[in-house]
């Protein structure tokens, strides 16, 4: 049973709290530019999830572990008021688990380039095979290679793609294997979205080739109180590709909250 761990995390700015939860298999630095912009008027926490970046890992982890890590992070950083929790892709799956486990800690959620449905049996089997290959000594690059062409919008700068390719391939094989299994086992979150009473911001890159815009239209329709925003010209990594557009969307969303 994986025990509790303390996540490494950047913590900048002051004001209403925004927690940014990274995708797979990446780390909190994917939010660096967006967090810098948002930090002008908000307190922004961008953790490395369990086993990623500078955070310690465990041989196995469940979606519940990843979600509980965030609740513990809020305690450690003395965040005692409900916060906006926004997650990209895998980070979105963790946010949906957090919605089930810690709803009282949420002011609002951000579901960014993600999806509410679980894996198909074939997709789950593929993830488990990928995890087994990592356990057998295979490289993280074998997991990253098929994802890479779909992560960024067509025409994204080569330097950007190469930088993030290096960051993805440098993650710990054990952490990547643990997340592959956790994602394969994750439940469908359709009813979680339908039941959520708080505000939700749903964001997609126009050219997201992993979780396309239609998925975000469906999630926004399920959520009782959602705002859907599309970032033109961006792909699956929309907040990293276009941090200014992403930060403006979050600022506008939170400003509506302050006015209401
Ligand atoms: C991610 O960007 O986090 C992944 O595409 C999530 C997934 O593989 O389902």
PDB file of N, CA, C and O and ligand atoms in Angstrom, residues 22-25 88-91 93 113 115 119 127 147 151 183 186 210-211 236-237, ligand 1:
ATOM      1  N   UNK A  22      -0.387  18.812 -13.213  1.00  0.00           N
ATOM      2  CA  UNK A  22       0.187  18.514 -14.525  1.00  0.00           C
ATOM      3  C   UNK A  22      -0.303  17.206 -15.138  1.00  0.00           C
ATOM      4  O   UNK A  22      -0.870  16.341 -14.476  1.00  0.00           O
ATOM      5  N   UNK A  23      -0.023  17.059 -16.437  1.00  0.00           N
ATOM      6  CA  UNK A  23      -0.402  15.874 -17.198  1.00  0.00           C
ATOM      7  C   UNK A  23       0.644  14.767 -17.098  1.00  0.00           C
ATOM      8  O   UNK A  23       1.522  14.786 -16.229  1.00  0.00           O
ATOM      9  N   UNK A  24       0.549  13.822 -18.021  1.00  0.00           N
ATOM     10  CA  UNK A  24       1.358  12.592 -18.015  1.00  0.00           C
ATOM     11  C   UNK A  24       2.210  12.532 -19.259  1.00  0.00           C
ATOM     12  O   UNK A  24       1.680  12.768 -20.359  1.00  0.00           O
ATOM     13  N   UNK A  25       3.454  12.112 -19.140  1.00  0.00           N
ATOM     14  CA  UNK A  25       4.283  11.945 -17.955  1.00  0.00           C
ATOM     15  C   UNK A  25       5.211  13.159 -17.871  1.00  0.00           C
ATOM     16  O   UNK A  25       6.310  13.124 -18.396  1.00  0.00           O
ATOM     17  N   UNK A  88      -4.575  19.238 -16.208  1.00  0.00           N
ATOM     18  CA  UNK A  88      -4.470  18.935 -17.640  1.00  0.00           C
ATOM     19  C   UNK A  88      -4.383  17.426 -17.853  1.00  0.00           C
ATOM     20  O   UNK A  88      -3.512  16.766 -17.259  1.00  0.00           O
ATOM     21  N   UNK A  89      -5.310  16.898 -18.625  1.00  0.00           N
ATOM     22  CA  UNK A  89      -5.300  15.505 -19.064  1.00  0.00           C
ATOM     23  C   UNK A  89      -5.243  14.551 -17.870  1.00  0.00           C
ATOM     24  O   UNK A  89      -6.203  14.496 -17.098  1.00  0.00           O
ATOM     25  N   UNK A  90      -4.140  13.839 -17.635  1.00  0.00           N
ATOM     26  CA  UNK A  90      -4.020  13.021 -16.409  1.00  0.00           C
ATOM     27  C   UNK A  90      -4.314  13.883 -15.176  1.00  0.00           C
ATOM     28  O   UNK A  90      -5.007  13.448 -14.244  1.00  0.00           O
ATOM     29  N   UNK A  91      -3.824  15.117 -15.172  1.00  0.00           N
ATOM     30  CA  UNK A  91      -4.115  16.022 -14.051  1.00  0.00           C
ATOM     31  C   UNK A  91      -5.621  16.246 -13.907  1.00  0.00           C
ATOM     32  O   UNK A  91      -6.138  16.380 -12.799  1.00  0.00           O
ATOM     33  N   UNK A  93      -7.883  13.942 -14.690  1.00  0.00           N
ATOM     34  CA  UNK A  93      -8.419  12.720 -14.067  1.00  0.00           C
ATOM     35  C   UNK A  93      -8.261  12.819 -12.541  1.00  0.00           C
ATOM     36  O   UNK A  93      -9.129  12.388 -11.782  1.00  0.00           O
ATOM     37  N   UNK A 113      -7.942  20.071 -21.437  1.00  0.00           N
ATOM     38  CA  UNK A 113      -7.431  19.042 -22.367  1.00  0.00           C
ATOM     39  C   UNK A 113      -7.458  17.665 -21.700  1.00  0.00           C
ATOM     40  O   UNK A 113      -6.422  17.006 -21.546  1.00  0.00           O
ATOM     41  N   UNK A 115     -10.483  14.257 -20.346  1.00  0.00           N
ATOM     42  CA  UNK A 115     -11.740  13.588 -20.675  1.00  0.00           C
ATOM     43  C   UNK A 115     -12.327  12.963 -19.416  1.00  0.00           C
ATOM     44  O   UNK A 115     -11.587  12.615 -18.497  1.00  0.00           O
ATOM     45  N   UNK A 119     -10.861   4.416 -19.675  1.00  0.00           N
ATOM     46  CA  UNK A 119     -10.244   3.773 -20.845  1.00  0.00           C
ATOM     47  C   UNK A 119     -11.145   2.682 -21.411  1.00  0.00           C
ATOM     48  O   UNK A 119     -11.855   1.997 -20.665  1.00  0.00           O
ATOM     49  N   UNK A 127      -2.056   0.195 -21.796  1.00  0.00           N
ATOM     50  CA  UNK A 127      -1.362   0.885 -20.691  1.00  0.00           C
ATOM     51  C   UNK A 127      -0.654  -0.141 -19.793  1.00  0.00           C
ATOM     52  O   UNK A 127       0.478   0.074 -19.370  1.00  0.00           O
ATOM     53  N   UNK A 147       3.146   9.336 -28.180  1.00  0.00           N
ATOM     54  CA  UNK A 147       2.342  10.494 -27.741  1.00  0.00           C
ATOM     55  C   UNK A 147       2.825  11.789 -28.385  1.00  0.00           C
ATOM     56  O   UNK A 147       2.038  12.703 -28.632  1.00  0.00           O
ATOM     57  N   UNK A 151       0.968  15.793 -29.035  1.00  0.00           N
ATOM     58  CA  UNK A 151       0.921  16.668 -27.858  1.00  0.00           C
ATOM     59  C   UNK A 151       0.746  18.142 -28.215  1.00  0.00           C
ATOM     60  O   UNK A 151       0.084  18.882 -27.496  1.00  0.00           O
ATOM     61  N   UNK A 183      -4.174   5.033 -14.427  1.00  0.00           N
ATOM     62  CA  UNK A 183      -5.076   5.554 -15.466  1.00  0.00           C
ATOM     63  C   UNK A 183      -5.921   4.426 -16.053  1.00  0.00           C
ATOM     64  O   UNK A 183      -7.107   4.613 -16.349  1.00  0.00           O
ATOM     65  N   UNK A 186      -8.846   3.812 -13.783  1.00  0.00           N
ATOM     66  CA  UNK A 186      -9.668   4.937 -13.290  1.00  0.00           C
ATOM     67  C   UNK A 186     -11.135   4.747 -13.692  1.00  0.00           C
ATOM     68  O   UNK A 186     -11.429   4.184 -14.753  1.00  0.00           O
ATOM     69  N   UNK A 210      -5.478  14.516 -28.742  1.00  0.00           N
ATOM     70  CA  UNK A 210      -5.610  13.416 -27.774  1.00  0.00           C
ATOM     71  C   UNK A 210      -6.994  13.471 -27.126  1.00  0.00           C
ATOM     72  O   UNK A 210      -7.690  12.454 -27.033  1.00  0.00           O
ATOM     73  N   UNK A 211      -7.401  14.651 -26.704  1.00  0.00           N
ATOM     74  CA  UNK A 211      -8.742  14.839 -26.137  1.00  0.00           C
ATOM     75  C   UNK A 211      -9.375  16.016 -26.911  1.00  0.00           C
ATOM     76  O   UNK A 211      -9.253  17.170 -26.505  1.00  0.00           O
ATOM     77  N   UNK A 236      -2.857  19.788 -27.454  1.00  0.00           N
ATOM     78  CA  UNK A 236      -3.169  19.136 -26.168  1.00  0.00           C
ATOM     79  C   UNK A 236      -2.480  19.843 -25.002  1.00  0.00           C
ATOM     80  O   UNK A 236      -2.994  19.878 -23.898  1.00  0.00           O
ATOM     81  N   UNK A 237      -1.309  20.412 -25.262  1.00  0.00           N
ATOM     82  CA  UNK A 237      -0.550  21.076 -24.190  1.00  0.00           C
ATOM     83  C   UNK A 237      -0.864  22.579 -24.174  1.00  0.00           C
ATOM     84  O   UNK A 237       0.030  23.415 -23.994  1.00  0.00           O
TER      85      UNK A 237
HETATM   86  C1  LIG B   1      -1.796  13.293 -20.623  1.00  0.00           C
HETATM   87  O1  LIG B   1      -1.476  14.236 -21.377  1.00  0.00           O
HETATM   88  O2  LIG B   1      -1.798  13.434 -19.382  1.00  0.00           O
HETATM   89  C2  LIG B   1      -2.169  11.964 -21.236  1.00  0.00           C
HETATM   90  O3  LIG B   1      -2.477  12.136 -22.589  1.00  0.00           O
HETATM   91  C3  LIG B   1      -3.298  11.312 -20.497  1.00  0.00           C
HETATM   92  C4  LIG B   1      -3.655   9.965 -21.048  1.00  0.00           C
HETATM   93  O4  LIG B   1      -2.772   9.252 -21.554  1.00  0.00           O
HETATM   94  O5  LIG B   1      -4.833   9.569 -20.955  1.00  0.00           O
END
